[in-house]
Amino acid sequence: MSSIGDGTRAVRAGLPAPEQYEPTLPGPVFAAHFHLSGEPVGPYTYGREANPTWTHLERAIGELEAPGEDVVTTVFASGMAAISAVLLSQARAGDTVVLPDDGYQALPLVREQLEAYGVEVRTAPTGGDAQLAALEGAKLLWIETPSNPGLDVCDVRRLVEAAHAGGTLVAVDNTLATPIGQRPLELGADFSVASDTKGMTGHGDILLGHVTCRDPRLAEGVRRWRKVVGAIPGPMEAWLAHRSLATLQLRIDRQCANALVLAEALAGHPEVTGLRYPGLATDPSHALARQQMRRFGQVVSFVLPDKDTAERFLGELRLVDDATSFGGVRSTAERRGRWGGDAVPEGFVRFSVGAEDPEDLLADVTRALDAATRP
């Protein structure tokens, strides 16, 4: 059903065929092992390898990632488990991997592990398609667009074309956009990866990740890695994630609309600099984002004059939680510099816009900004 709308697809994704007196979405299957006589040729043998609840969720995500196509999705216990599965299942000693140097904060930890295994790691910024210059001879290119937390955007099609011409695989971290905002496989990527802790599940109560591939051989390597390291999701988390997908389009549309309203308001504040939101017409990445994104995400970033101003702003907010992560229905914001590792100013704020009434959210942010920047 590739012609139906995003909302319809999200509501129906991954549901089994109707069966009399059975629930529409079967409950979570809690099982370490399954009845298994004779040869182990069935779909479910042992709980580390497969689970019916995962199967429903994986089908649902696959339908969102590539409507109407045959793809393979593998779900993981967290976004980092999914990221590690791609990088560590594909790279071998002597290979070269290209990473963004402005990506997710934990990527440097993966870099250290890759280098410990004898993999050469090159890095370059997301903006300006700078990773192109580092591609020669690489086994895998890792793209994060929009980047977190700086919200730079790169041209996925251009990077994929150049990478594939040299025999390089391409993985795209699609966490911020989600599949209804951007479809990396349609843009040519080999792997679409996400932390489903964020916008995909949207309630800040589940750790989960996934990898989707068109090529079953690549998918098999990822799935084997999950089995070897045991980075499997719990059945309850998988079931809750599937349930949450039904509201994906509703949540993301509301959050994106709110994010644009907030970004437009922040653009006019005298103490705000470095404002980034790909959906904002004045954003440096807007033209490119329009070419490859269908929705621009719920994260807005900006810079306040200094650390103390940013902390006062966060402390004044009443409808926004001072918390890490993003993508939830409740707005959150944080001063990213408190963690270290991100090359951002001390007053840099990453704001994840929720599904509150826009008038209420805007009033809260405006009041907090005025209080924080008042002489």
Short mmCIF file of C-alpha atoms in Angstrom, two decimals:
data_model
loop_
_atom_site.label_atom_id
_atom_site.label_comp_id
_atom_site.label_asym_id
_atom_site.label_seq_id
_atom_site.Cartn_x
_atom_site.Cartn_y
_atom_site.Cartn_z
CA MET A 1 0.00 0.00 0.00
CA SER A 2 2.49 2.62 -1.18
CA SER A 3 -0.19 5.16 -2.17
CA ILE A 4 -1.87 5.65 1.20
CA GLY A 5 -1.14 8.62 3.45
CA ASP A 6 1.40 8.74 6.25
CA GLY A 7 -1.26 8.76 8.95
CA THR A 8 -3.07 5.76 7.56
CA ARG A 9 0.20 3.87 7.15
CA ALA A 10 1.32 4.67 10.69
CA VAL A 11 -2.00 3.48 12.15
CA ARG A 12 -1.98 0.21 10.19
CA ALA A 13 1.73 -0.58 9.98
CA GLY A 14 2.80 -4.07 10.95
CA LEU A 15 -0.60 -5.32 12.04
CA PRO A 16 -1.23 -9.04 11.42
CA ALA A 17 -4.10 -10.23 9.25
CA PRO A 18 -7.43 -10.02 11.10
CA GLU A 19 -8.33 -13.16 13.00
CA GLN A 20 -11.69 -13.73 14.65
CA TYR A 21 -11.69 -12.94 18.38
CA GLU A 22 -8.01 -11.99 18.39
CA PRO A 23 -6.75 -8.47 19.24
CA THR A 24 -5.81 -6.09 16.44
CA LEU A 25 -2.32 -5.77 17.87
CA PRO A 26 -1.35 -8.94 19.75
CA GLY A 27 0.09 -8.42 23.22
CA PRO A 28 3.79 -8.84 23.98
CA VAL A 29 5.18 -12.35 23.87
CA PHE A 30 7.34 -13.10 26.91
CA ALA A 31 9.39 -16.17 26.08
CA ALA A 32 12.98 -17.26 26.47
CA HIS A 33 12.31 -20.41 24.48
CA PHE A 34 9.56 -21.93 22.33
CA HIS A 35 8.22 -25.46 21.82
CA LEU A 36 10.74 -26.98 19.44
CA SER A 37 10.69 -30.63 18.52
CA GLY A 38 12.87 -32.08 15.79
CA GLU A 39 14.99 -29.79 13.63
CA PRO A 40 14.99 -26.04 14.51
CA VAL A 41 13.62 -24.80 11.19
CA GLY A 42 10.75 -22.59 12.37
CA PRO A 43 10.74 -18.80 12.83
CA TYR A 44 10.97 -18.85 16.64
CA THR A 45 13.46 -21.00 18.47
CA TYR A 46 15.16 -19.02 21.21
CA GLY A 47 14.42 -15.59 22.65
CA ARG A 48 17.74 -13.99 21.75
CA GLU A 49 17.23 -14.70 18.06
CA ALA A 50 13.59 -13.84 17.32
CA ASN A 51 10.32 -12.97 18.99
CA PRO A 52 6.82 -12.52 17.48
CA THR A 53 6.50 -9.08 19.08
CA TRP A 54 9.71 -7.95 17.39
CA THR A 55 8.42 -9.33 14.11
CA HIS A 56 5.30 -7.15 14.15
CA LEU A 57 7.34 -4.07 15.05
CA GLU A 58 10.01 -4.77 12.44
CA ARG A 59 7.38 -5.13 9.74
CA ALA A 60 5.76 -1.88 10.86
CA ILE A 61 9.01 0.07 10.74
CA GLY A 62 9.86 -1.45 7.36
CA GLU A 63 6.53 -0.27 5.97
CA LEU A 64 7.31 3.25 7.15
CA GLU A 65 10.91 3.24 5.92
CA ALA A 66 10.14 2.00 2.40
CA PRO A 67 6.41 1.76 1.61
CA GLY A 68 5.56 -1.02 -0.81
CA GLU A 69 9.10 -2.43 -0.91
CA ASP A 70 10.74 -5.55 0.45
CA VAL A 71 13.13 -4.44 3.18
CA VAL A 72 14.51 -6.01 6.32
CA THR A 73 14.33 -4.21 9.66
CA THR A 74 16.14 -5.31 12.79
CA VAL A 75 15.20 -3.79 16.15
CA PHE A 76 17.66 -3.28 18.98
CA ALA A 77 17.69 -2.49 22.67
CA SER A 78 18.79 1.11 22.03
CA GLY A 79 19.83 3.52 19.32
CA MET A 80 23.50 3.01 20.17
CA ALA A 81 23.05 -0.75 19.81
CA ALA A 82 21.70 -0.16 16.30
CA ILE A 83 24.52 2.25 15.41
CA SER A 84 27.17 -0.11 16.74
CA ALA A 85 25.64 -3.06 14.90
CA VAL A 86 26.08 -1.39 11.52
CA LEU A 87 29.58 -0.04 12.10
CA LEU A 88 31.01 -3.04 13.91
CA SER A 89 29.41 -5.67 11.69
CA GLN A 90 30.70 -4.09 8.48
CA ALA A 91 34.17 -2.77 9.32
CA ARG A 92 37.21 -5.01 9.67
CA ALA A 93 40.83 -4.33 10.58
CA GLY A 94 42.41 -2.37 7.74
CA ASP A 95 39.10 -0.87 6.56
CA THR A 96 38.32 2.84 6.58
CA VAL A 97 35.14 4.39 7.97
CA VAL A 98 34.07 8.01 7.50
CA LEU A 99 32.11 9.62 10.34
CA PRO A 100 30.73 13.13 10.86
CA ASP A 101 32.72 15.16 13.38
CA ASP A 102 29.58 17.02 14.48
CA GLY A 103 27.29 14.04 15.02
CA TYR A 104 25.76 12.36 18.03
CA GLN A 105 27.78 12.74 21.20
CA ALA A 106 28.49 9.01 21.60
CA LEU A 107 30.02 8.61 18.12
CA PRO A 108 33.52 9.34 19.48
CA LEU A 109 33.14 6.30 21.72
CA VAL A 110 32.40 4.18 18.66
CA ARG A 111 35.39 5.74 16.92
CA GLU A 112 37.65 4.67 19.78
CA GLN A 113 36.36 1.12 19.53
CA LEU A 114 36.77 0.99 15.76
CA GLU A 115 40.33 2.25 16.03
CA ALA A 116 41.06 -0.31 18.75
CA TYR A 117 39.99 -2.98 16.23
CA GLY A 118 42.39 -1.60 13.61
CA VAL A 119 39.88 0.41 11.58
CA GLU A 120 40.95 3.78 10.22
CA VAL A 121 38.42 6.49 11.03
CA ARG A 122 38.21 9.77 9.12
CA THR A 123 35.91 12.60 10.11
CA ALA A 124 34.51 15.71 8.45
CA PRO A 125 31.63 18.10 9.13
CA THR A 126 28.10 17.43 7.94
CA GLY A 127 27.59 20.84 6.34
CA GLY A 128 28.79 21.54 2.84
CA ASP A 129 28.95 17.81 2.07
CA ALA A 130 32.47 17.94 3.51
CA GLN A 131 32.58 14.17 3.95
CA LEU A 132 33.04 13.85 0.19
CA ALA A 133 36.70 14.75 0.58
CA ALA A 134 37.28 11.83 2.95
CA LEU A 135 35.64 9.06 0.92
CA GLU A 136 38.52 7.60 -1.08
CA GLY A 137 38.96 3.91 -0.31
CA ALA A 138 36.43 3.90 2.52
CA LYS A 139 34.38 0.83 3.37
CA LEU A 140 31.52 2.75 4.98
CA LEU A 141 30.27 6.32 5.10
CA TRP A 142 28.17 7.33 8.11
CA ILE A 143 25.85 10.31 7.56
CA GLU A 144 23.81 12.13 10.18
CA THR A 145 21.39 14.62 8.66
CA PRO A 146 20.11 16.82 10.19
CA SER A 147 23.05 16.60 12.54
CA ASN A 148 22.63 16.53 16.30
CA PRO A 149 22.82 19.03 17.88
CA GLY A 150 23.92 21.56 15.25
CA LEU A 151 21.14 20.77 12.72
CA ASP A 152 23.36 20.95 9.64
CA VAL A 153 22.09 19.15 6.55
CA CYS A 154 24.03 17.35 3.82
CA ASP A 155 22.96 16.20 0.37
CA VAL A 156 22.29 12.50 0.87
CA ARG A 157 21.84 11.73 -2.84
CA ARG A 158 25.11 13.42 -3.74
CA LEU A 159 27.05 11.67 -1.01
CA VAL A 160 25.50 8.29 -1.84
CA GLU A 161 26.31 8.64 -5.53
CA ALA A 162 29.93 9.51 -4.81
CA ALA A 163 30.28 6.77 -2.20
CA HIS A 164 28.76 4.03 -4.33
CA ALA A 165 30.96 5.03 -7.27
CA GLY A 166 33.94 4.09 -5.13
CA GLY A 167 32.40 0.96 -3.65
CA THR A 168 31.60 2.56 -0.29
CA LEU A 169 28.49 1.60 1.68
CA VAL A 170 26.34 4.38 3.14
CA ALA A 171 24.45 4.46 6.43
CA VAL A 172 22.21 7.37 7.43
CA ASP A 173 21.31 8.16 11.02
CA ASN A 174 17.70 9.26 10.53
CA THR A 175 16.85 9.72 14.20
CA LEU A 176 15.89 13.37 14.06
CA ALA A 177 13.75 13.18 10.92
CA THR A 178 12.06 9.76 11.42
CA PRO A 179 10.83 7.86 8.34
CA ILE A 180 7.89 10.21 7.82
CA GLY A 181 10.29 13.14 7.66
CA GLN A 182 12.98 11.56 5.48
CA ARG A 183 13.48 8.17 3.85
CA PRO A 184 17.20 7.42 3.48
CA LEU A 185 16.66 4.23 1.49
CA GLU A 186 14.72 6.18 -1.14
CA LEU A 187 17.69 8.57 -1.29
CA GLY A 188 19.97 5.62 -2.06
CA ALA A 189 21.42 4.72 1.34
CA ASP A 190 22.23 1.11 2.20
CA PHE A 191 21.26 1.40 5.87
CA SER A 192 18.65 3.58 7.54
CA VAL A 193 19.38 3.73 11.26
CA ALA A 194 17.59 5.43 14.14
CA SER A 195 17.30 5.71 17.85
CA ASP A 196 13.61 5.00 18.30
CA THR A 197 13.93 6.31 21.84
CA LYS A 198 13.31 9.70 20.23
CA GLY A 199 10.61 10.73 17.78
CA MET A 200 9.59 7.29 16.60
CA THR A 201 8.11 6.30 19.96
CA GLY A 202 7.76 9.86 21.20
CA HIS A 203 6.98 9.52 24.90
CA GLY A 204 10.40 9.43 26.52
CA ASP A 205 9.78 6.08 28.18
CA ILE A 206 11.40 3.50 25.88
CA LEU A 207 14.97 2.77 24.81
CA LEU A 208 14.96 1.23 21.33
CA GLY A 209 16.71 1.41 17.96
CA HIS A 210 16.46 -0.07 14.49
CA VAL A 211 18.32 -0.70 11.26
CA THR A 212 16.53 -1.12 7.93
CA CYS A 213 18.18 -2.44 4.75
CA ARG A 214 17.08 -3.32 1.24
CA ASP A 215 19.93 -5.80 0.72
CA PRO A 216 19.17 -8.98 2.70
CA ARG A 217 22.88 -9.81 2.87
CA LEU A 218 23.66 -6.56 4.64
CA ALA A 219 20.66 -7.10 6.89
CA GLU A 220 21.88 -10.57 7.77
CA GLY A 221 25.18 -9.14 9.00
CA VAL A 222 23.35 -6.68 11.21
CA ARG A 223 20.98 -9.34 12.53
CA ARG A 224 23.86 -11.71 13.24
CA TRP A 225 25.57 -8.98 15.24
CA ARG A 226 22.43 -8.56 17.36
CA LYS A 227 22.42 -12.28 18.08
CA VAL A 228 26.12 -12.40 18.91
CA VAL A 229 26.12 -9.46 21.33
CA GLY A 230 22.58 -9.99 22.62
CA ALA A 231 21.52 -6.37 22.09
CA ILE A 232 17.86 -7.32 21.96
CA PRO A 233 14.81 -5.27 22.99
CA GLY A 234 12.45 -6.51 25.66
CA PRO A 235 9.06 -7.66 24.33
CA MET A 236 7.22 -5.07 26.40
CA GLU A 237 9.34 -2.25 24.98
CA ALA A 238 8.80 -3.57 21.46
CA TRP A 239 5.04 -3.76 21.98
CA LEU A 240 4.88 -0.25 23.44
CA ALA A 241 6.92 1.03 20.52
CA HIS A 242 4.52 -0.53 18.01
CA ARG A 243 1.56 0.95 19.84
CA SER A 244 3.25 4.37 19.78
CA LEU A 245 3.76 4.25 16.00
CA ALA A 246 0.02 4.66 15.47
CA THR A 247 0.28 8.32 16.51
CA LEU A 248 3.57 9.01 14.71
CA GLN A 249 2.14 11.24 11.99
CA LEU A 250 -0.12 13.09 14.43
CA ARG A 251 2.72 13.72 16.85
CA ILE A 252 5.34 14.71 14.31
CA ASP A 253 3.06 17.03 12.37
CA ARG A 254 2.08 18.88 15.55
CA GLN A 255 5.66 19.04 16.78
CA CYS A 256 7.02 20.27 13.44
CA ALA A 257 4.34 22.97 13.26
CA ASN A 258 5.18 24.06 16.80
CA ALA A 259 8.91 24.03 16.02
CA LEU A 260 8.43 26.39 13.10
CA VAL A 261 6.35 28.77 15.22
CA LEU A 262 9.03 28.74 17.91
CA ALA A 263 11.88 29.24 15.43
CA GLU A 264 10.12 32.20 13.81
CA ALA A 265 9.63 33.79 17.22
CA LEU A 266 13.22 33.19 18.30
CA ALA A 267 14.48 34.75 15.06
CA GLY A 268 13.22 38.10 16.25
CA HIS A 269 14.71 38.05 19.75
CA PRO A 270 17.75 40.32 20.15
CA GLU A 271 19.62 38.00 22.53
CA VAL A 272 19.27 34.89 20.35
CA THR A 273 22.04 34.06 17.88
CA GLY A 274 23.03 30.99 15.88
CA LEU A 275 19.42 29.95 15.38
CA ARG A 276 19.03 26.73 13.37
CA TYR A 277 15.90 24.95 12.18
CA PRO A 278 15.84 23.35 8.70
CA GLY A 279 12.17 24.28 8.25
CA LEU A 280 12.87 27.99 8.67
CA ALA A 281 13.02 29.73 5.29
CA THR A 282 16.09 31.70 6.36
CA ASP A 283 18.03 28.66 7.61
CA PRO A 284 21.23 27.97 5.61
CA SER A 285 20.09 24.36 5.03
CA HIS A 286 16.47 25.08 4.14
CA ALA A 287 16.76 24.79 0.35
CA LEU A 288 18.59 21.45 0.57
CA ALA A 289 16.32 20.16 3.31
CA ARG A 290 13.28 20.85 1.11
CA GLN A 291 14.75 18.62 -1.59
CA GLN A 292 15.12 15.52 0.57
CA MET A 293 12.97 15.99 3.67
CA ARG A 294 9.19 15.71 3.87
CA ARG A 295 9.04 17.16 7.40
CA PHE A 296 11.75 19.14 9.14
CA GLY A 297 11.75 17.66 12.62
CA GLN A 298 10.99 18.98 16.07
CA VAL A 299 14.40 20.21 17.22
CA VAL A 300 15.42 23.87 17.24
CA SER A 301 18.87 25.02 18.36
CA PHE A 302 20.09 28.47 19.29
CA VAL A 303 22.71 30.28 21.33
CA LEU A 304 22.17 32.60 24.29
CA PRO A 305 24.90 35.05 25.35
CA ASP A 306 26.59 32.80 27.92
CA LYS A 307 26.25 29.82 30.22
CA ASP A 308 24.51 31.73 33.00
CA THR A 309 21.91 33.22 30.66
CA ALA A 310 21.14 29.78 29.23
CA GLU A 311 20.80 28.30 32.71
CA ARG A 312 18.49 31.12 33.80
CA PHE A 313 16.36 30.59 30.70
CA LEU A 314 16.01 26.88 31.36
CA GLY A 315 15.22 27.51 35.01
CA GLU A 316 12.45 29.96 34.13
CA LEU A 317 10.59 27.57 31.81
CA ARG A 318 7.41 26.04 33.20
CA LEU A 319 6.09 23.95 30.31
CA VAL A 320 9.48 22.65 29.19
CA ASP A 321 11.51 20.02 31.04
CA ASP A 322 15.26 20.51 31.45
CA ALA A 323 16.22 17.08 30.18
CA THR A 324 18.39 15.39 27.58
CA SER A 325 17.10 13.42 24.56
CA PHE A 326 14.52 14.78 22.12
CA GLY A 327 11.46 13.89 20.09
CA GLY A 328 8.93 13.52 22.88
CA VAL A 329 5.40 14.90 23.09
CA ARG A 330 6.49 17.01 26.07
CA SER A 331 8.90 19.80 25.20
CA THR A 332 12.43 19.48 26.60
CA ALA A 333 15.46 21.71 26.40
CA GLU A 334 19.00 21.61 27.65
CA ARG A 335 22.28 23.46 27.57
CA ARG A 336 24.38 21.00 25.58
CA GLY A 337 27.68 22.27 26.92
CA ARG A 338 27.00 20.66 30.30
CA TRP A 339 27.87 17.26 28.85
CA GLY A 340 31.08 18.18 27.05
CA GLY A 341 32.02 16.58 23.76
CA ASP A 342 29.90 18.80 21.48
CA ALA A 343 31.74 21.69 19.82
CA VAL A 344 29.12 24.25 20.81
CA PRO A 345 29.21 27.54 22.75
CA GLU A 346 28.46 27.49 26.48
CA GLY A 347 25.12 29.20 25.84
CA PHE A 348 24.01 26.70 23.17
CA VAL A 349 20.50 25.36 23.76
CA ARG A 350 18.96 22.34 22.07
CA PHE A 351 15.19 22.65 22.26
CA SER A 352 12.97 19.66 21.46
CA VAL A 353 9.51 20.99 20.70
CA GLY A 354 6.57 18.98 21.98
CA ALA A 355 2.88 18.79 21.19
CA GLU A 356 1.64 21.47 23.56
CA ASP A 357 -0.69 24.21 22.35
CA PRO A 358 1.60 26.55 20.42
CA GLU A 359 0.23 29.67 22.12
CA ASP A 360 1.03 28.26 25.57
CA LEU A 361 4.49 27.09 24.58
CA LEU A 362 5.38 30.36 22.90
CA ALA A 363 4.18 32.37 25.87
CA ASP A 364 6.27 30.27 28.24
CA VAL A 365 9.42 30.56 26.12
CA THR A 366 8.98 34.31 25.57
CA ARG A 367 8.50 34.93 29.29
CA ALA A 368 11.50 32.80 30.19
CA LEU A 369 13.71 34.50 27.60
CA ASP A 370 12.73 37.95 28.78
CA ALA A 371 13.39 37.00 32.40
CA ALA A 372 16.75 35.40 31.59
CA THR A 373 18.05 38.30 29.48
CA ARG A 374 16.69 41.17 31.55
CA PRO A 375 19.52 43.49 32.70
#
